[in-house]
Amino acid sequence: MKHPIFAANWKLNHGPADADAFLRQFLAYYPRTQDRTVIFFPPALTLHAVHLALKDRTDIKVGVQNIHSEDYGAFTGENSAAIARGAGAKYALIGHSERRHIFGESDEQAGKKLAAAVRAGLTPVLCVGETLAQREAGDTVTVVIRQLRAGLSTAEPAQVAGFIVAYEPVWAIGTGKTATPSDATTVHLAIREELRTLAGERAEAVPILYGGSVNCGNAESLLAAPEVNGLLVGGASLDADSWSGIVRTWATMASPLERRR
Ligand code: PEP
């Protein structure tokens, strides 16, 4: 039975007060459940407030959107995995396309940041995905596998089973265009195959999420694809109604009774 992950990437939105209001509304809609995992990735300055607001809800996790590759030191303005961990984070996004394409982060930096997350005891969520030009050139799988290898290059095979991978085509992020379940399946299968090469049978344990313009209308069809182990959602996770609609997709898919309510 699939145990999907629903990850909300708030990007640069929701300060502590907004987050508090959001969580009050969301928690009222979302009862404690063991059949899926929900993770919030708030901005770094909001992370601790979200951690505190969730103190009674150990079923919901918090992650950091970006970390520096060093743990401490003279790196003004940066956030470290170790400090994020102290503030309540359990997960770290690594190599999100906005980090790669707006801030110029390389594959190599993604590998170093992944190592920093592992040192601090955070679960890395390694994001990979091709641009529109790369897709149109037929290079999707080549690009995704290159990013995957580089991101995991600092990890031991035995560690890989504890990681999460997110396939997020750049052309789908924040654009309203979504990969079809069949497109996502093709890439997820290629990622799984490469994970097997890197980590053997441990690769089966790695959840592979899809992200890119997921919303209440398309979440169900994407989640229905057997290779899609969860969703990483940006824009549609910013509103508590919309986010709870996406998270509750799984209840309605898993239980026909719930679907009729
Ligand atoms: C994201 O930021 O990871 C993302 C998938 O954004 P959106 O859902 O807005 O496309």
PDB file of C-alpha atoms and ligand atoms in Angstrom:
ATOM      1  CA  MET A   1       0.000   0.000   0.000  1.00  0.00           C
ATOM      2  CA  LYS A   2       1.382   3.380  -1.009  1.00  0.00           C
ATOM      3  CA  HIS A   3       2.184   5.859   1.786  1.00  0.00           C
ATOM      4  CA  PRO A   4       2.347   9.161  -0.104  1.00  0.00           C
ATOM      5  CA  ILE A   5       4.295  12.241   0.930  1.00  0.00           C
ATOM      6  CA  PHE A   6       2.672  15.649   0.547  1.00  0.00           C
ATOM      7  CA  ALA A   7       5.323  18.359   0.702  1.00  0.00           C
ATOM      8  CA  ALA A   8       4.423  22.072   0.719  1.00  0.00           C
ATOM      9  CA  ASN A   9       7.123  24.417  -0.556  1.00  0.00           C
ATOM     10  CA  TRP A  10       6.094  27.885   0.588  1.00  0.00           C
ATOM     11  CA  LYS A  11       9.056  29.498  -1.203  1.00  0.00           C
ATOM     12  CA  LEU A  12       9.365  33.144  -0.074  1.00  0.00           C
ATOM     13  CA  ASN A  13       5.838  33.397   1.354  1.00  0.00           C
ATOM     14  CA  HIS A  14       4.216  33.305   4.814  1.00  0.00           C
ATOM     15  CA  GLY A  15       5.946  34.998   7.728  1.00  0.00           C
ATOM     16  CA  PRO A  16       5.388  33.625  11.250  1.00  0.00           C
ATOM     17  CA  ALA A  17       1.981  35.334  11.771  1.00  0.00           C
ATOM     18  CA  ASP A  18       0.622  34.172   8.391  1.00  0.00           C
ATOM     19  CA  ALA A  19       1.940  30.678   9.022  1.00  0.00           C
ATOM     20  CA  ASP A  20       0.200  30.560  12.380  1.00  0.00           C
ATOM     21  CA  ALA A  21      -3.137  31.544  10.824  1.00  0.00           C
ATOM     22  CA  PHE A  22      -2.619  29.032   7.999  1.00  0.00           C
ATOM     23  CA  LEU A  23      -1.863  26.190  10.398  1.00  0.00           C
ATOM     24  CA  ARG A  24      -4.877  26.899  12.624  1.00  0.00           C
ATOM     25  CA  GLN A  25      -7.102  26.556   9.566  1.00  0.00           C
ATOM     26  CA  PHE A  26      -5.259  23.568   8.094  1.00  0.00           C
ATOM     27  CA  LEU A  27      -5.085  21.575  11.343  1.00  0.00           C
ATOM     28  CA  ALA A  28      -8.830  21.994  11.812  1.00  0.00           C
ATOM     29  CA  TYR A  29      -9.312  20.272   8.422  1.00  0.00           C
ATOM     30  CA  TYR A  30      -6.629  17.663   8.732  1.00  0.00           C
ATOM     31  CA  PRO A  31      -7.009  15.019  11.456  1.00  0.00           C
ATOM     32  CA  ARG A  32      -4.027  12.977  12.619  1.00  0.00           C
ATOM     33  CA  THR A  33      -3.499  10.090  10.225  1.00  0.00           C
ATOM     34  CA  GLN A  34      -0.812   7.472   9.653  1.00  0.00           C
ATOM     35  CA  ASP A  35      -1.503   6.795   5.978  1.00  0.00           C
ATOM     36  CA  ARG A  36       0.495   9.703   4.526  1.00  0.00           C
ATOM     37  CA  THR A  37       3.255  12.138   5.487  1.00  0.00           C
ATOM     38  CA  VAL A  38       2.824  15.910   5.334  1.00  0.00           C
ATOM     39  CA  ILE A  39       5.905  18.158   5.307  1.00  0.00           C
ATOM     40  CA  PHE A  40       5.995  21.962   5.328  1.00  0.00           C
ATOM     41  CA  PHE A  41       8.961  23.843   3.877  1.00  0.00           C
ATOM     42  CA  PRO A  42       8.464  27.399   5.165  1.00  0.00           C
ATOM     43  CA  PRO A  43      10.948  30.254   4.676  1.00  0.00           C
ATOM     44  CA  ALA A  44      13.886  29.904   7.082  1.00  0.00           C
ATOM     45  CA  LEU A  45      12.681  32.795   9.262  1.00  0.00           C
ATOM     46  CA  THR A  46       9.300  31.082   9.716  1.00  0.00           C
ATOM     47  CA  LEU A  47      10.579  27.548  10.263  1.00  0.00           C
ATOM     48  CA  HIS A  48      10.821  27.638  14.046  1.00  0.00           C
ATOM     49  CA  ALA A  49       7.356  29.217  14.399  1.00  0.00           C
ATOM     50  CA  VAL A  50       5.896  26.397  12.289  1.00  0.00           C
ATOM     51  CA  HIS A  51       7.757  23.831  14.380  1.00  0.00           C
ATOM     52  CA  LEU A  52       6.286  25.332  17.572  1.00  0.00           C
ATOM     53  CA  ALA A  53       2.775  25.590  16.116  1.00  0.00           C
ATOM     54  CA  LEU A  54       2.941  21.872  15.260  1.00  0.00           C
ATOM     55  CA  LYS A  55       4.159  20.791  18.690  1.00  0.00           C
ATOM     56  CA  ASP A  56       1.175  18.497  19.313  1.00  0.00           C
ATOM     57  CA  ARG A  57       1.147  17.234  15.722  1.00  0.00           C
ATOM     58  CA  THR A  58       4.198  15.022  15.534  1.00  0.00           C
ATOM     59  CA  ASP A  59       2.618  13.452  12.430  1.00  0.00           C
ATOM     60  CA  ILE A  60       3.399  16.636  10.440  1.00  0.00           C
ATOM     61  CA  LYS A  61       7.033  17.479   9.684  1.00  0.00           C
ATOM     62  CA  VAL A  62       9.002  20.612   8.870  1.00  0.00           C
ATOM     63  CA  GLY A  63      11.853  21.098   6.425  1.00  0.00           C
ATOM     64  CA  VAL A  64      14.222  23.835   5.319  1.00  0.00           C
ATOM     65  CA  GLN A  65      14.144  25.104   1.702  1.00  0.00           C
ATOM     66  CA  ASN A  66      17.872  25.667   1.332  1.00  0.00           C
ATOM     67  CA  ILE A  67      21.057  25.161   3.327  1.00  0.00           C
ATOM     68  CA  HIS A  68      24.671  26.176   2.980  1.00  0.00           C
ATOM     69  CA  SER A  69      27.223  23.439   2.387  1.00  0.00           C
ATOM     70  CA  GLU A  70      29.168  24.376   5.537  1.00  0.00           C
ATOM     71  CA  ASP A  71      27.762  23.837   9.018  1.00  0.00           C
ATOM     72  CA  TYR A  72      29.060  27.014  10.725  1.00  0.00           C
ATOM     73  CA  GLY A  73      31.450  29.898  10.034  1.00  0.00           C
ATOM     74  CA  ALA A  74      31.856  33.243   8.314  1.00  0.00           C
ATOM     75  CA  PHE A  75      29.034  32.902   5.789  1.00  0.00           C
ATOM     76  CA  THR A  76      26.878  35.960   6.431  1.00  0.00           C
ATOM     77  CA  GLY A  77      23.258  35.477   5.427  1.00  0.00           C
ATOM     78  CA  GLU A  78      23.406  31.720   4.998  1.00  0.00           C
ATOM     79  CA  ASN A  79      21.458  29.020   6.878  1.00  0.00           C
ATOM     80  CA  SER A  80      23.033  25.762   7.909  1.00  0.00           C
ATOM     81  CA  ALA A  81      21.551  22.297   8.119  1.00  0.00           C
ATOM     82  CA  ALA A  82      22.704  22.016  11.734  1.00  0.00           C
ATOM     83  CA  ILE A  83      20.968  25.273  12.723  1.00  0.00           C
ATOM     84  CA  ALA A  84      17.832  24.307  10.790  1.00  0.00           C
ATOM     85  CA  ARG A  85      17.820  21.001  12.649  1.00  0.00           C
ATOM     86  CA  GLY A  86      18.023  22.887  15.953  1.00  0.00           C
ATOM     87  CA  ALA A  87      15.067  25.031  14.855  1.00  0.00           C
ATOM     88  CA  GLY A  88      12.924  21.945  14.224  1.00  0.00           C
ATOM     89  CA  ALA A  89      13.646  20.891  10.630  1.00  0.00           C
ATOM     90  CA  LYS A  90      13.772  17.209   9.750  1.00  0.00           C
ATOM     91  CA  TYR A  91      14.077  17.571   5.943  1.00  0.00           C
ATOM     92  CA  ALA A  92      16.028  19.767   3.516  1.00  0.00           C
ATOM     93  CA  LEU A  93      15.223  20.592  -0.097  1.00  0.00           C
ATOM     94  CA  ILE A  94      18.387  20.215  -2.158  1.00  0.00           C
ATOM     95  CA  GLY A  95      18.829  21.551  -5.697  1.00  0.00           C
ATOM     96  CA  HIS A  96      15.362  23.060  -6.123  1.00  0.00           C
ATOM     97  CA  SER A  97      15.113  24.479  -9.647  1.00  0.00           C
ATOM     98  CA  GLU A  98      14.806  28.044  -8.323  1.00  0.00           C
ATOM     99  CA  ARG A  99      18.136  27.556  -6.523  1.00  0.00           C
ATOM    100  CA  ARG A 100      19.682  26.157  -9.699  1.00  0.00           C
ATOM    101  CA  HIS A 101      18.241  28.645 -12.189  1.00  0.00           C
ATOM    102  CA  ILE A 102      17.842  31.883 -10.213  1.00  0.00           C
ATOM    103  CA  PHE A 103      20.805  31.528  -7.857  1.00  0.00           C
ATOM    104  CA  GLY A 104      23.080  29.610 -10.229  1.00  0.00           C
ATOM    105  CA  GLU A 105      23.626  26.573  -8.020  1.00  0.00           C
ATOM    106  CA  SER A 106      25.547  23.793  -9.699  1.00  0.00           C
ATOM    107  CA  ASP A 107      25.138  20.033  -9.578  1.00  0.00           C
ATOM    108  CA  GLU A 108      28.329  19.950  -7.504  1.00  0.00           C
ATOM    109  CA  GLN A 109      26.904  22.365  -4.927  1.00  0.00           C
ATOM    110  CA  ALA A 110      23.793  20.200  -4.694  1.00  0.00           C
ATOM    111  CA  GLY A 111      26.072  17.254  -3.813  1.00  0.00           C
ATOM    112  CA  LYS A 112      27.829  19.276  -1.100  1.00  0.00           C
ATOM    113  CA  LYS A 113      24.565  20.512   0.341  1.00  0.00           C
ATOM    114  CA  LEU A 114      23.190  16.991   0.381  1.00  0.00           C
ATOM    115  CA  ALA A 115      26.255  15.923   2.391  1.00  0.00           C
ATOM    116  CA  ALA A 116      25.634  18.798   4.830  1.00  0.00           C
ATOM    117  CA  ALA A 117      22.025  17.701   5.283  1.00  0.00           C
ATOM    118  CA  VAL A 118      23.127  14.131   6.004  1.00  0.00           C
ATOM    119  CA  ARG A 119      25.761  15.332   8.544  1.00  0.00           C
ATOM    120  CA  ALA A 120      23.054  17.245  10.396  1.00  0.00           C
ATOM    121  CA  GLY A 121      20.614  14.328  10.400  1.00  0.00           C
ATOM    122  CA  LEU A 122      18.185  15.952   7.944  1.00  0.00           C
ATOM    123  CA  THR A 123      16.502  13.874   5.253  1.00  0.00           C
ATOM    124  CA  PRO A 124      17.468  15.358   1.883  1.00  0.00           C
ATOM    125  CA  VAL A 125      14.792  15.857  -0.763  1.00  0.00           C
ATOM    126  CA  LEU A 126      16.905  16.022  -3.922  1.00  0.00           C
ATOM    127  CA  CYS A 127      15.104  17.961  -6.666  1.00  0.00           C
ATOM    128  CA  VAL A 128      15.854  17.194 -10.314  1.00  0.00           C
ATOM    129  CA  GLY A 129      14.208  18.323 -13.524  1.00  0.00           C
ATOM    130  CA  GLU A 130      14.776  19.507 -17.059  1.00  0.00           C
ATOM    131  CA  THR A 131      14.128  22.891 -18.677  1.00  0.00           C
ATOM    132  CA  LEU A 132      11.736  23.258 -21.603  1.00  0.00           C
ATOM    133  CA  ALA A 133      14.649  23.513 -24.047  1.00  0.00           C
ATOM    134  CA  GLN A 134      16.157  20.303 -22.661  1.00  0.00           C
ATOM    135  CA  ARG A 135      12.787  18.568 -22.910  1.00  0.00           C
ATOM    136  CA  GLU A 136      12.284  19.730 -26.484  1.00  0.00           C
ATOM    137  CA  ALA A 137      15.776  18.501 -27.349  1.00  0.00           C
ATOM    138  CA  GLY A 138      14.828  15.061 -26.003  1.00  0.00           C
ATOM    139  CA  ASP A 139      17.330  15.339 -23.144  1.00  0.00           C
ATOM    140  CA  THR A 140      14.969  14.957 -20.180  1.00  0.00           C
ATOM    141  CA  VAL A 141      16.261  11.650 -18.861  1.00  0.00           C
ATOM    142  CA  THR A 142      19.927  12.532 -19.524  1.00  0.00           C
ATOM    143  CA  VAL A 143      19.618  15.781 -17.565  1.00  0.00           C
ATOM    144  CA  VAL A 144      17.671  14.261 -14.693  1.00  0.00           C
ATOM    145  CA  ILE A 145      20.113  11.364 -14.317  1.00  0.00           C
ATOM    146  CA  ARG A 146      23.106  13.725 -14.432  1.00  0.00           C
ATOM    147  CA  GLN A 147      21.555  15.831 -11.638  1.00  0.00           C
ATOM    148  CA  LEU A 148      20.710  12.692  -9.668  1.00  0.00           C
ATOM    149  CA  ARG A 149      24.244  11.262  -9.894  1.00  0.00           C
ATOM    150  CA  ALA A 150      25.852  14.588  -8.964  1.00  0.00           C
ATOM    151  CA  GLY A 151      23.453  15.190  -6.084  1.00  0.00           C
ATOM    152  CA  LEU A 152      24.080  11.723  -4.673  1.00  0.00           C
ATOM    153  CA  SER A 153      27.820  11.684  -5.395  1.00  0.00           C
ATOM    154  CA  THR A 154      28.697  12.546  -1.798  1.00  0.00           C
ATOM    155  CA  ALA A 155      26.492   9.802  -0.299  1.00  0.00           C
ATOM    156  CA  GLU A 156      27.218   6.183   0.544  1.00  0.00           C
ATOM    157  CA  PRO A 157      24.926   3.655  -1.171  1.00  0.00           C
ATOM    158  CA  ALA A 158      23.613   2.573   2.227  1.00  0.00           C
ATOM    159  CA  GLN A 159      22.433   6.131   2.966  1.00  0.00           C
ATOM    160  CA  VAL A 160      20.420   6.488  -0.230  1.00  0.00           C
ATOM    161  CA  ALA A 161      17.490   4.450   1.094  1.00  0.00           C
ATOM    162  CA  GLY A 162      16.830   7.247   3.600  1.00  0.00           C
ATOM    163  CA  PHE A 163      16.574   9.981   0.965  1.00  0.00           C
ATOM    164  CA  ILE A 164      13.703  11.397  -1.083  1.00  0.00           C
ATOM    165  CA  VAL A 165      13.905  12.435  -4.748  1.00  0.00           C
ATOM    166  CA  ALA A 166      11.555  14.968  -6.334  1.00  0.00           C
ATOM    167  CA  TYR A 167      11.118  15.127 -10.102  1.00  0.00           C
ATOM    168  CA  GLU A 168      10.165  18.701 -10.917  1.00  0.00           C
ATOM    169  CA  PRO A 169      10.290  19.666 -14.590  1.00  0.00           C
ATOM    170  CA  VAL A 170      11.374  23.312 -14.652  1.00  0.00           C
ATOM    171  CA  TRP A 171       8.827  24.134 -17.369  1.00  0.00           C
ATOM    172  CA  ALA A 172       6.033  22.975 -15.041  1.00  0.00           C
ATOM    173  CA  ILE A 173       7.027  24.920 -11.920  1.00  0.00           C
ATOM    174  CA  GLY A 174       4.693  27.828 -11.322  1.00  0.00           C
ATOM    175  CA  THR A 175       3.531  27.833 -14.959  1.00  0.00           C
ATOM    176  CA  GLY A 176       0.204  26.017 -14.736  1.00  0.00           C
ATOM    177  CA  LYS A 177       1.608  23.321 -17.059  1.00  0.00           C
ATOM    178  CA  THR A 178       1.853  19.859 -15.534  1.00  0.00           C
ATOM    179  CA  ALA A 179       3.557  16.704 -16.728  1.00  0.00           C
ATOM    180  CA  THR A 180       0.996  14.055 -17.589  1.00  0.00           C
ATOM    181  CA  PRO A 181       0.948  11.043 -15.252  1.00  0.00           C
ATOM    182  CA  SER A 182       2.458   9.064 -18.122  1.00  0.00           C
ATOM    183  CA  ASP A 183       5.329  11.590 -18.638  1.00  0.00           C
ATOM    184  CA  ALA A 184       5.999  11.601 -14.899  1.00  0.00           C
ATOM    185  CA  THR A 185       5.961   7.794 -14.852  1.00  0.00           C
ATOM    186  CA  THR A 186       8.590   7.590 -17.613  1.00  0.00           C
ATOM    187  CA  VAL A 187      10.971   9.854 -15.711  1.00  0.00           C
ATOM    188  CA  HIS A 188      10.256   8.278 -12.313  1.00  0.00           C
ATOM    189  CA  LEU A 189      11.047   4.848 -13.760  1.00  0.00           C
ATOM    190  CA  ALA A 190      14.357   6.167 -15.115  1.00  0.00           C
ATOM    191  CA  ILE A 191      15.170   7.668 -11.712  1.00  0.00           C
ATOM    192  CA  ARG A 192      14.306   4.389  -9.957  1.00  0.00           C
ATOM    193  CA  GLU A 193      16.505   2.462 -12.376  1.00  0.00           C
ATOM    194  CA  GLU A 194      19.446   4.775 -11.719  1.00  0.00           C
ATOM    195  CA  LEU A 195      18.861   4.547  -7.962  1.00  0.00           C
ATOM    196  CA  ARG A 196      19.042   0.753  -8.297  1.00  0.00           C
ATOM    197  CA  THR A 197      22.373   1.088 -10.083  1.00  0.00           C
ATOM    198  CA  LEU A 198      23.681   3.347  -7.317  1.00  0.00           C
ATOM    199  CA  ALA A 199      22.208   1.636  -4.280  1.00  0.00           C
ATOM    200  CA  GLY A 200      20.955  -1.818  -5.292  1.00  0.00           C
ATOM    201  CA  GLU A 201      17.738  -3.068  -3.774  1.00  0.00           C
ATOM    202  CA  ARG A 202      17.824  -0.261  -1.178  1.00  0.00           C
ATOM    203  CA  ALA A 203      16.618   1.974  -4.012  1.00  0.00           C
ATOM    204  CA  GLU A 204      13.109   0.540  -3.693  1.00  0.00           C
ATOM    205  CA  ALA A 205      12.681   2.420  -0.400  1.00  0.00           C
ATOM    206  CA  VAL A 206      13.297   5.869  -1.911  1.00  0.00           C
ATOM    207  CA  PRO A 207      10.085   7.877  -2.409  1.00  0.00           C
ATOM    208  CA  ILE A 208      10.029   9.733  -5.737  1.00  0.00           C
ATOM    209  CA  LEU A 209       7.750  12.783  -5.645  1.00  0.00           C
ATOM    210  CA  TYR A 210       6.351  14.733  -8.575  1.00  0.00           C
ATOM    211  CA  GLY A 211       6.224  18.546  -8.485  1.00  0.00           C
ATOM    212  CA  GLY A 212       5.171  21.209 -10.964  1.00  0.00           C
ATOM    213  CA  SER A 213       1.822  23.049 -10.940  1.00  0.00           C
ATOM    214  CA  VAL A 214       0.069  20.407  -8.859  1.00  0.00           C
ATOM    215  CA  ASN A 215      -3.362  21.537  -7.686  1.00  0.00           C
ATOM    216  CA  CYS A 216      -6.630  20.079  -6.365  1.00  0.00           C
ATOM    217  CA  GLY A 217      -7.730  19.275  -9.922  1.00  0.00           C
ATOM    218  CA  ASN A 218      -4.723  17.205 -11.000  1.00  0.00           C
ATOM    219  CA  ALA A 219      -3.389  15.755  -7.724  1.00  0.00           C
ATOM    220  CA  GLU A 220      -5.546  12.639  -7.918  1.00  0.00           C
ATOM    221  CA  SER A 221      -4.503  11.590 -11.421  1.00  0.00           C
ATOM    222  CA  LEU A 222      -0.809  12.149 -10.635  1.00  0.00           C
ATOM    223  CA  LEU A 223      -1.025  10.234  -7.359  1.00  0.00           C
ATOM    224  CA  ALA A 224      -2.823   7.400  -9.098  1.00  0.00           C
ATOM    225  CA  ALA A 225       0.332   6.698 -11.144  1.00  0.00           C
ATOM    226  CA  PRO A 226       2.033   3.816  -9.291  1.00  0.00           C
ATOM    227  CA  GLU A 227       5.504   5.367  -9.680  1.00  0.00           C
ATOM    228  CA  VAL A 228       4.437   8.688  -8.121  1.00  0.00           C
ATOM    229  CA  ASN A 229       5.058   8.345  -4.381  1.00  0.00           C
ATOM    230  CA  GLY A 230       3.941  11.811  -3.414  1.00  0.00           C
ATOM    231  CA  LEU A 231       3.703  15.454  -4.453  1.00  0.00           C
ATOM    232  CA  LEU A 232       5.862  18.537  -3.941  1.00  0.00           C
ATOM    233  CA  VAL A 233       3.598  21.564  -4.240  1.00  0.00           C
ATOM    234  CA  GLY A 234       4.454  25.262  -4.408  1.00  0.00           C
ATOM    235  CA  GLY A 235       1.718  27.761  -5.305  1.00  0.00           C
ATOM    236  CA  ALA A 236      -1.250  25.550  -4.403  1.00  0.00           C
ATOM    237  CA  SER A 237       0.180  24.917  -0.921  1.00  0.00           C
ATOM    238  CA  LEU A 238      -0.033  28.587   0.069  1.00  0.00           C
ATOM    239  CA  ASP A 239      -3.749  28.588   0.765  1.00  0.00           C
ATOM    240  CA  ALA A 240      -5.005  26.330   3.571  1.00  0.00           C
ATOM    241  CA  ASP A 241      -8.178  25.358   1.662  1.00  0.00           C
ATOM    242  CA  SER A 242      -6.305  24.402  -1.469  1.00  0.00           C
ATOM    243  CA  TRP A 243      -3.535  22.589   0.421  1.00  0.00           C
ATOM    244  CA  SER A 244      -5.945  20.596   2.537  1.00  0.00           C
ATOM    245  CA  GLY A 245      -7.844  19.676  -0.655  1.00  0.00           C
ATOM    246  CA  ILE A 246      -4.625  18.241  -2.104  1.00  0.00           C
ATOM    247  CA  VAL A 247      -3.622  16.421   1.087  1.00  0.00           C
ATOM    248  CA  ARG A 248      -7.107  14.964   1.466  1.00  0.00           C
ATOM    249  CA  THR A 249      -6.998  13.600  -2.077  1.00  0.00           C
ATOM    250  CA  TRP A 250      -5.367  10.555  -0.598  1.00  0.00           C
ATOM    251  CA  ALA A 251      -8.221   9.885   1.844  1.00  0.00           C
ATOM    252  CA  THR A 252     -10.735  10.031  -0.973  1.00  0.00           C
ATOM    253  CA  MET A 253      -8.603   7.796  -3.199  1.00  0.00           C
ATOM    254  CA  ALA A 254      -7.905   5.319  -0.427  1.00  0.00           C
ATOM    255  CA  SER A 255     -11.461   5.128   0.873  1.00  0.00           C
ATOM    256  CA  PRO A 256     -14.518   5.135  -1.409  1.00  0.00           C
ATOM    257  CA  LEU A 257     -16.617   5.908   1.698  1.00  0.00           C
ATOM    258  CA  GLU A 258     -14.715   9.146   2.230  1.00  0.00           C
ATOM    259  CA  ARG A 259     -15.141   9.934  -1.471  1.00  0.00           C
ATOM    260  CA  ARG A 260     -18.946   9.956  -1.036  1.00  0.00           C
ATOM    261  CA  ARG A 261     -18.871  12.448   1.863  1.00  0.00           C
TER     262      ARG A 261
HETATM  263  C1  PEP B   1       7.850  23.969  -6.283  1.00  0.00           C
HETATM  264  O1  PEP B   1       8.142  25.100  -5.931  1.00  0.00           O
HETATM  265  O2  PEP B   1       8.544  22.998  -5.918  1.00  0.00           O
HETATM  266  C2  PEP B   1       6.689  23.784  -7.142  1.00  0.00           C
HETATM  267  C3  PEP B   1       6.415  22.592  -7.610  1.00  0.00           C
HETATM  268  O3  PEP B   1       5.944  24.903  -7.425  1.00  0.00           O
HETATM  269  P1  PEP B   1       4.489  24.947  -8.127  1.00  0.00           P
HETATM  270  O4  PEP B   1       3.651  23.887  -7.468  1.00  0.00           O
HETATM  271  O5  PEP B   1       3.986  26.337  -7.850  1.00  0.00           O
HETATM  272  O6  PEP B   1       4.686  24.654  -9.566  1.00  0.00           O
END
